[in-house]
Amino acid sequence: MLRTLATQAAPENRLLRALTGEERSRLYPSMQRTVLALDQVLYESGERPDHVYFPTAAVVSCLYTMQDGAMAEIALVGNDGVVGIALILGGETVPHRAVVQIAGDALKIPAKVLQKEFARAGLLQHVLLLYTQALITQISQTAVCNRLHTIEQRLCRWLLLCQDRVNCSEILMTQENIANMLGSRREGVT
């Protein structure tokens, strides 16, 4: 379900909320509110998507897939971020798979529109660069956690990350999805 985004005082996405009213007014006409479904694949690794997503009530996993099909989550994006940042920073393709882990709303915008606003070197550029630094930190922490922590510790970390990104204390997940996010076998999370 797509709806064009009308004027909105304060968007539910923290990055968009940090922008000036002028920047939001330039972006809003090109934004659409969309519902992201559970397990919906937004991007596959190596694709050149046309749109970038600002989750408002959804949570999206960025997954790295090995040649043998094994996968592990490298980042989790909710209302604190944007899915597809590589396209804005000059990347030709996305380096990972993006899959919806918690269904909900997002704001969708053509990548070219966001690239144009980013090039203006205003607050949007600053906010997205700060977000990129936070994303690098999250990916680094995930790598260390996956190497040094037990499955239980990794699950606790993952649940806290999810809870930070949604306003709900209950998260519905299958054991298989949790195992994929933790880079573990399904039997390891029973």
PDB file of C-alpha atoms in Angstrom:
ATOM      1  CA  MET A   1       0.000   0.000   0.000  1.00  0.00           C
ATOM      2  CA  LEU A   2       1.507   3.308  -1.071  1.00  0.00           C
ATOM      3  CA  ARG A   3       0.358   6.761  -0.103  1.00  0.00           C
ATOM      4  CA  THR A   4       2.007  10.028  -1.020  1.00  0.00           C
ATOM      5  CA  LEU A   5       3.355  11.768   2.059  1.00  0.00           C
ATOM      6  CA  ALA A   6       1.517  14.990   2.786  1.00  0.00           C
ATOM      7  CA  THR A   7       2.919  17.772   4.946  1.00  0.00           C
ATOM      8  CA  GLN A   8       3.827  16.320   8.305  1.00  0.00           C
ATOM      9  CA  ALA A   9       5.058  18.282  11.322  1.00  0.00           C
ATOM     10  CA  ALA A  10       7.365  15.680  12.842  1.00  0.00           C
ATOM     11  CA  PRO A  11       8.118  12.424  11.034  1.00  0.00           C
ATOM     12  CA  GLU A  12       8.474   9.241  13.045  1.00  0.00           C
ATOM     13  CA  ASN A  13      11.973   8.604  11.665  1.00  0.00           C
ATOM     14  CA  ARG A  14      14.651  10.196  13.855  1.00  0.00           C
ATOM     15  CA  LEU A  15      16.897  11.179  10.943  1.00  0.00           C
ATOM     16  CA  LEU A  16      14.092  13.010   9.161  1.00  0.00           C
ATOM     17  CA  ARG A  17      12.987  14.642  12.405  1.00  0.00           C
ATOM     18  CA  ALA A  18      16.509  16.107  12.790  1.00  0.00           C
ATOM     19  CA  LEU A  19      16.282  17.985   9.469  1.00  0.00           C
ATOM     20  CA  THR A  20      15.266  21.591   9.025  1.00  0.00           C
ATOM     21  CA  GLY A  21      11.719  22.355   7.905  1.00  0.00           C
ATOM     22  CA  GLU A  22      13.131  23.651   4.623  1.00  0.00           C
ATOM     23  CA  GLU A  23      14.948  20.391   3.900  1.00  0.00           C
ATOM     24  CA  ARG A  24      11.881  18.334   4.774  1.00  0.00           C
ATOM     25  CA  SER A  25       9.744  20.506   2.491  1.00  0.00           C
ATOM     26  CA  ARG A  26      12.095  19.742  -0.408  1.00  0.00           C
ATOM     27  CA  LEU A  27      12.028  15.988   0.306  1.00  0.00           C
ATOM     28  CA  TYR A  28       8.373  15.399   1.253  1.00  0.00           C
ATOM     29  CA  PRO A  29       6.827  15.805  -2.210  1.00  0.00           C
ATOM     30  CA  SER A  30       8.921  12.838  -3.389  1.00  0.00           C
ATOM     31  CA  MET A  31       8.266  10.627  -0.360  1.00  0.00           C
ATOM     32  CA  GLN A  32       5.679   7.896  -0.111  1.00  0.00           C
ATOM     33  CA  ARG A  33       4.506   6.109   2.991  1.00  0.00           C
ATOM     34  CA  THR A  34       4.632   2.368   2.417  1.00  0.00           C
ATOM     35  CA  VAL A  35       3.884  -0.692   4.511  1.00  0.00           C
ATOM     36  CA  LEU A  36       6.790  -3.130   4.736  1.00  0.00           C
ATOM     37  CA  ALA A  37       5.705  -6.760   5.164  1.00  0.00           C
ATOM     38  CA  LEU A  38       7.432  -9.342   7.337  1.00  0.00           C
ATOM     39  CA  ASP A  39      10.216 -11.105   5.378  1.00  0.00           C
ATOM     40  CA  GLN A  40       9.891  -8.642   2.467  1.00  0.00           C
ATOM     41  CA  VAL A  41      13.211  -8.359   0.648  1.00  0.00           C
ATOM     42  CA  LEU A  42      13.957  -4.695  -0.099  1.00  0.00           C
ATOM     43  CA  TYR A  43      17.306  -5.319  -1.795  1.00  0.00           C
ATOM     44  CA  GLU A  44      19.564  -8.177  -2.740  1.00  0.00           C
ATOM     45  CA  SER A  45      23.328  -7.758  -2.517  1.00  0.00           C
ATOM     46  CA  GLY A  46      24.742  -6.259  -5.704  1.00  0.00           C
ATOM     47  CA  GLU A  47      21.472  -4.643  -6.827  1.00  0.00           C
ATOM     48  CA  ARG A  48      21.127  -0.989  -7.788  1.00  0.00           C
ATOM     49  CA  PRO A  49      17.777  -0.078  -6.199  1.00  0.00           C
ATOM     50  CA  ASP A  50      15.893   3.046  -7.177  1.00  0.00           C
ATOM     51  CA  HIS A  51      14.628   3.871  -3.679  1.00  0.00           C
ATOM     52  CA  VAL A  52      15.881   4.400  -0.156  1.00  0.00           C
ATOM     53  CA  TYR A  53      13.731   3.629   2.914  1.00  0.00           C
ATOM     54  CA  PHE A  54      13.368   5.535   6.187  1.00  0.00           C
ATOM     55  CA  PRO A  55      11.647   3.064   8.559  1.00  0.00           C
ATOM     56  CA  THR A  56       9.132   4.637  10.918  1.00  0.00           C
ATOM     57  CA  ALA A  57       7.619   1.549  12.563  1.00  0.00           C
ATOM     58  CA  ALA A  58       9.419  -1.295  10.757  1.00  0.00           C
ATOM     59  CA  VAL A  59      12.776  -2.933  11.443  1.00  0.00           C
ATOM     60  CA  VAL A  60      15.029  -4.080   8.599  1.00  0.00           C
ATOM     61  CA  SER A  61      17.988  -6.458   8.831  1.00  0.00           C
ATOM     62  CA  CYS A  62      21.046  -5.954   6.662  1.00  0.00           C
ATOM     63  CA  LEU A  63      22.390  -9.437   5.959  1.00  0.00           C
ATOM     64  CA  TYR A  64      25.674 -10.569   4.520  1.00  0.00           C
ATOM     65  CA  THR A  65      25.387 -13.812   2.563  1.00  0.00           C
ATOM     66  CA  MET A  66      28.348 -16.112   1.992  1.00  0.00           C
ATOM     67  CA  GLN A  67      28.885 -18.107  -1.209  1.00  0.00           C
ATOM     68  CA  ASP A  68      27.619 -21.270   0.500  1.00  0.00           C
ATOM     69  CA  GLY A  69      24.333 -19.537   1.384  1.00  0.00           C
ATOM     70  CA  ALA A  70      25.126 -19.023   5.071  1.00  0.00           C
ATOM     71  CA  MET A  71      24.138 -15.581   6.268  1.00  0.00           C
ATOM     72  CA  ALA A  72      24.512 -13.322   9.256  1.00  0.00           C
ATOM     73  CA  GLU A  73      23.073  -9.978  10.181  1.00  0.00           C
ATOM     74  CA  ILE A  74      25.550  -7.116  10.055  1.00  0.00           C
ATOM     75  CA  ALA A  75      23.188  -4.276  10.998  1.00  0.00           C
ATOM     76  CA  LEU A  76      19.650  -3.565  12.135  1.00  0.00           C
ATOM     77  CA  VAL A  77      17.819  -0.443  10.932  1.00  0.00           C
ATOM     78  CA  GLY A  78      14.664   0.984  12.445  1.00  0.00           C
ATOM     79  CA  ASN A  79      13.275   4.450  13.037  1.00  0.00           C
ATOM     80  CA  ASP A  80      16.820   5.532  13.863  1.00  0.00           C
ATOM     81  CA  GLY A  81      18.123   5.180  10.329  1.00  0.00           C
ATOM     82  CA  VAL A  82      17.886   4.659   6.612  1.00  0.00           C
ATOM     83  CA  VAL A  83      18.100   1.542   4.447  1.00  0.00           C
ATOM     84  CA  GLY A  84      20.211   2.066   1.319  1.00  0.00           C
ATOM     85  CA  ILE A  85      22.749   4.590   2.641  1.00  0.00           C
ATOM     86  CA  ALA A  86      25.411   3.195   0.268  1.00  0.00           C
ATOM     87  CA  LEU A  87      23.485   4.672  -2.678  1.00  0.00           C
ATOM     88  CA  ILE A  88      23.595   8.148  -1.144  1.00  0.00           C
ATOM     89  CA  LEU A  89      27.306   7.959  -0.356  1.00  0.00           C
ATOM     90  CA  GLY A  90      28.241   7.212  -3.959  1.00  0.00           C
ATOM     91  CA  GLY A  91      27.943   3.444  -4.123  1.00  0.00           C
ATOM     92  CA  GLU A  92      26.677   1.980  -7.371  1.00  0.00           C
ATOM     93  CA  THR A  93      25.066  -1.012  -5.665  1.00  0.00           C
ATOM     94  CA  VAL A  94      24.044  -2.147  -2.196  1.00  0.00           C
ATOM     95  CA  PRO A  95      26.592  -4.461  -0.543  1.00  0.00           C
ATOM     96  CA  HIS A  96      24.121  -6.569   1.437  1.00  0.00           C
ATOM     97  CA  ARG A  97      20.632  -8.023   1.467  1.00  0.00           C
ATOM     98  CA  ALA A  98      17.926  -5.998   3.258  1.00  0.00           C
ATOM     99  CA  VAL A  99      15.015  -7.978   4.745  1.00  0.00           C
ATOM    100  CA  VAL A 100      12.116  -6.759   6.889  1.00  0.00           C
ATOM    101  CA  GLN A 101      12.263  -8.373  10.353  1.00  0.00           C
ATOM    102  CA  ILE A 102       9.425  -6.437  11.977  1.00  0.00           C
ATOM    103  CA  ALA A 103       6.593  -5.348   9.692  1.00  0.00           C
ATOM    104  CA  GLY A 104       5.506  -1.722   9.734  1.00  0.00           C
ATOM    105  CA  ASP A 105       5.573   1.604   7.948  1.00  0.00           C
ATOM    106  CA  ALA A 106       8.462   3.303   6.190  1.00  0.00           C
ATOM    107  CA  LEU A 107       8.944   6.401   4.090  1.00  0.00           C
ATOM    108  CA  LYS A 108      10.251   5.600   0.616  1.00  0.00           C
ATOM    109  CA  ILE A 109      12.076   8.153  -1.543  1.00  0.00           C
ATOM    110  CA  PRO A 110      13.844   7.894  -4.904  1.00  0.00           C
ATOM    111  CA  ALA A 111      17.594   7.610  -4.315  1.00  0.00           C
ATOM    112  CA  LYS A 112      18.295  10.340  -6.893  1.00  0.00           C
ATOM    113  CA  VAL A 113      16.149  12.858  -4.972  1.00  0.00           C
ATOM    114  CA  LEU A 114      17.990  12.118  -1.734  1.00  0.00           C
ATOM    115  CA  GLN A 115      21.372  12.251  -3.524  1.00  0.00           C
ATOM    116  CA  LYS A 116      20.517  15.714  -4.860  1.00  0.00           C
ATOM    117  CA  GLU A 117      19.607  17.007  -1.388  1.00  0.00           C
ATOM    118  CA  PHE A 118      22.720  15.357   0.101  1.00  0.00           C
ATOM    119  CA  ALA A 119      24.882  17.203  -2.462  1.00  0.00           C
ATOM    120  CA  ARG A 120      23.554  20.553  -1.174  1.00  0.00           C
ATOM    121  CA  ALA A 121      25.853  19.971   1.842  1.00  0.00           C
ATOM    122  CA  GLY A 122      23.230  21.066   4.357  1.00  0.00           C
ATOM    123  CA  LEU A 123      22.062  19.502   7.574  1.00  0.00           C
ATOM    124  CA  LEU A 124      20.880  16.362   5.733  1.00  0.00           C
ATOM    125  CA  GLN A 125      24.446  15.616   4.672  1.00  0.00           C
ATOM    126  CA  HIS A 126      25.696  16.092   8.231  1.00  0.00           C
ATOM    127  CA  VAL A 127      22.921  13.900   9.687  1.00  0.00           C
ATOM    128  CA  LEU A 128      23.510  11.096   7.160  1.00  0.00           C
ATOM    129  CA  LEU A 129      27.276  11.151   7.748  1.00  0.00           C
ATOM    130  CA  LEU A 130      26.721  10.918  11.517  1.00  0.00           C
ATOM    131  CA  TYR A 131      24.324   8.030  10.887  1.00  0.00           C
ATOM    132  CA  THR A 132      26.948   6.321   8.719  1.00  0.00           C
ATOM    133  CA  GLN A 133      29.423   6.575  11.600  1.00  0.00           C
ATOM    134  CA  ALA A 134      26.834   5.047  13.952  1.00  0.00           C
ATOM    135  CA  LEU A 135      26.201   2.269  11.413  1.00  0.00           C
ATOM    136  CA  ILE A 136      29.938   1.513  11.171  1.00  0.00           C
ATOM    137  CA  THR A 137      30.046   1.324  14.970  1.00  0.00           C
ATOM    138  CA  GLN A 138      27.060  -1.061  14.998  1.00  0.00           C
ATOM    139  CA  ILE A 139      28.666  -3.292  12.349  1.00  0.00           C
ATOM    140  CA  SER A 140      31.954  -3.327  14.306  1.00  0.00           C
ATOM    141  CA  GLN A 141      30.162  -4.191  17.551  1.00  0.00           C
ATOM    142  CA  THR A 142      28.266  -6.966  15.755  1.00  0.00           C
ATOM    143  CA  ALA A 143      31.527  -8.463  14.459  1.00  0.00           C
ATOM    144  CA  VAL A 144      33.102  -8.454  17.923  1.00  0.00           C
ATOM    145  CA  CYS A 145      29.937  -9.794  19.543  1.00  0.00           C
ATOM    146  CA  ASN A 146      29.621 -12.603  16.981  1.00  0.00           C
ATOM    147  CA  ARG A 147      33.218 -13.620  17.662  1.00  0.00           C
ATOM    148  CA  LEU A 148      33.385 -13.334  21.452  1.00  0.00           C
ATOM    149  CA  HIS A 149      29.900 -13.782  22.911  1.00  0.00           C
ATOM    150  CA  THR A 150      27.686 -16.785  23.537  1.00  0.00           C
ATOM    151  CA  ILE A 151      24.453 -17.327  21.598  1.00  0.00           C
ATOM    152  CA  GLU A 152      22.485 -16.156  24.656  1.00  0.00           C
ATOM    153  CA  GLN A 153      24.486 -12.920  24.893  1.00  0.00           C
ATOM    154  CA  ARG A 154      24.113 -12.299  21.159  1.00  0.00           C
ATOM    155  CA  LEU A 155      20.365 -12.898  21.382  1.00  0.00           C
ATOM    156  CA  CYS A 156      20.065 -10.440  24.287  1.00  0.00           C
ATOM    157  CA  ARG A 157      21.975  -7.828  22.303  1.00  0.00           C
ATOM    158  CA  TRP A 158      19.783  -8.402  19.242  1.00  0.00           C
ATOM    159  CA  LEU A 159      16.545  -8.157  21.257  1.00  0.00           C
ATOM    160  CA  LEU A 160      17.721  -4.889  22.834  1.00  0.00           C
ATOM    161  CA  LEU A 161      18.576  -3.484  19.400  1.00  0.00           C
ATOM    162  CA  CYS A 162      15.079  -4.400  18.175  1.00  0.00           C
ATOM    163  CA  GLN A 163      13.411  -2.897  21.218  1.00  0.00           C
ATOM    164  CA  ASP A 164      15.354   0.350  20.704  1.00  0.00           C
ATOM    165  CA  ARG A 165      13.879   0.604  17.210  1.00  0.00           C
ATOM    166  CA  VAL A 166      10.200  -0.132  17.901  1.00  0.00           C
ATOM    167  CA  ASN A 167       7.759   1.034  20.532  1.00  0.00           C
ATOM    168  CA  CYS A 168       6.761  -2.458  21.601  1.00  0.00           C
ATOM    169  CA  SER A 169       7.960  -4.846  24.279  1.00  0.00           C
ATOM    170  CA  GLU A 170       6.838  -7.939  22.333  1.00  0.00           C
ATOM    171  CA  ILE A 171       8.748  -9.109  19.252  1.00  0.00           C
ATOM    172  CA  LEU A 172       7.366 -12.019  17.238  1.00  0.00           C
ATOM    173  CA  MET A 173      10.113 -14.029  15.528  1.00  0.00           C
ATOM    174  CA  THR A 174      10.677 -17.598  14.406  1.00  0.00           C
ATOM    175  CA  GLN A 175      13.642 -19.604  15.662  1.00  0.00           C
ATOM    176  CA  GLU A 176      14.919 -19.807  12.095  1.00  0.00           C
ATOM    177  CA  ASN A 177      14.852 -16.007  11.680  1.00  0.00           C
ATOM    178  CA  ILE A 178      16.657 -15.524  14.980  1.00  0.00           C
ATOM    179  CA  ALA A 179      19.281 -18.108  13.995  1.00  0.00           C
ATOM    180  CA  ASN A 180      19.864 -16.305  10.680  1.00  0.00           C
ATOM    181  CA  MET A 181      20.245 -12.956  12.446  1.00  0.00           C
ATOM    182  CA  LEU A 182      22.759 -14.433  14.873  1.00  0.00           C
ATOM    183  CA  GLY A 183      24.700 -16.381  12.246  1.00  0.00           C
ATOM    184  CA  SER A 184      23.892 -19.619  14.037  1.00  0.00           C
ATOM    185  CA  ARG A 185      22.168 -22.910  13.297  1.00  0.00           C
ATOM    186  CA  ARG A 186      18.481 -23.135  14.224  1.00  0.00           C
ATOM    187  CA  GLU A 187      19.268 -25.774  16.851  1.00  0.00           C
ATOM    188  CA  GLY A 188      21.505 -23.252  18.621  1.00  0.00           C
ATOM    189  CA  VAL A 189      18.582 -20.966  19.504  1.00  0.00           C
ATOM    190  CA  THR A 190      16.031 -23.503  20.767  1.00  0.00           C
TER     191      THR A 190
END
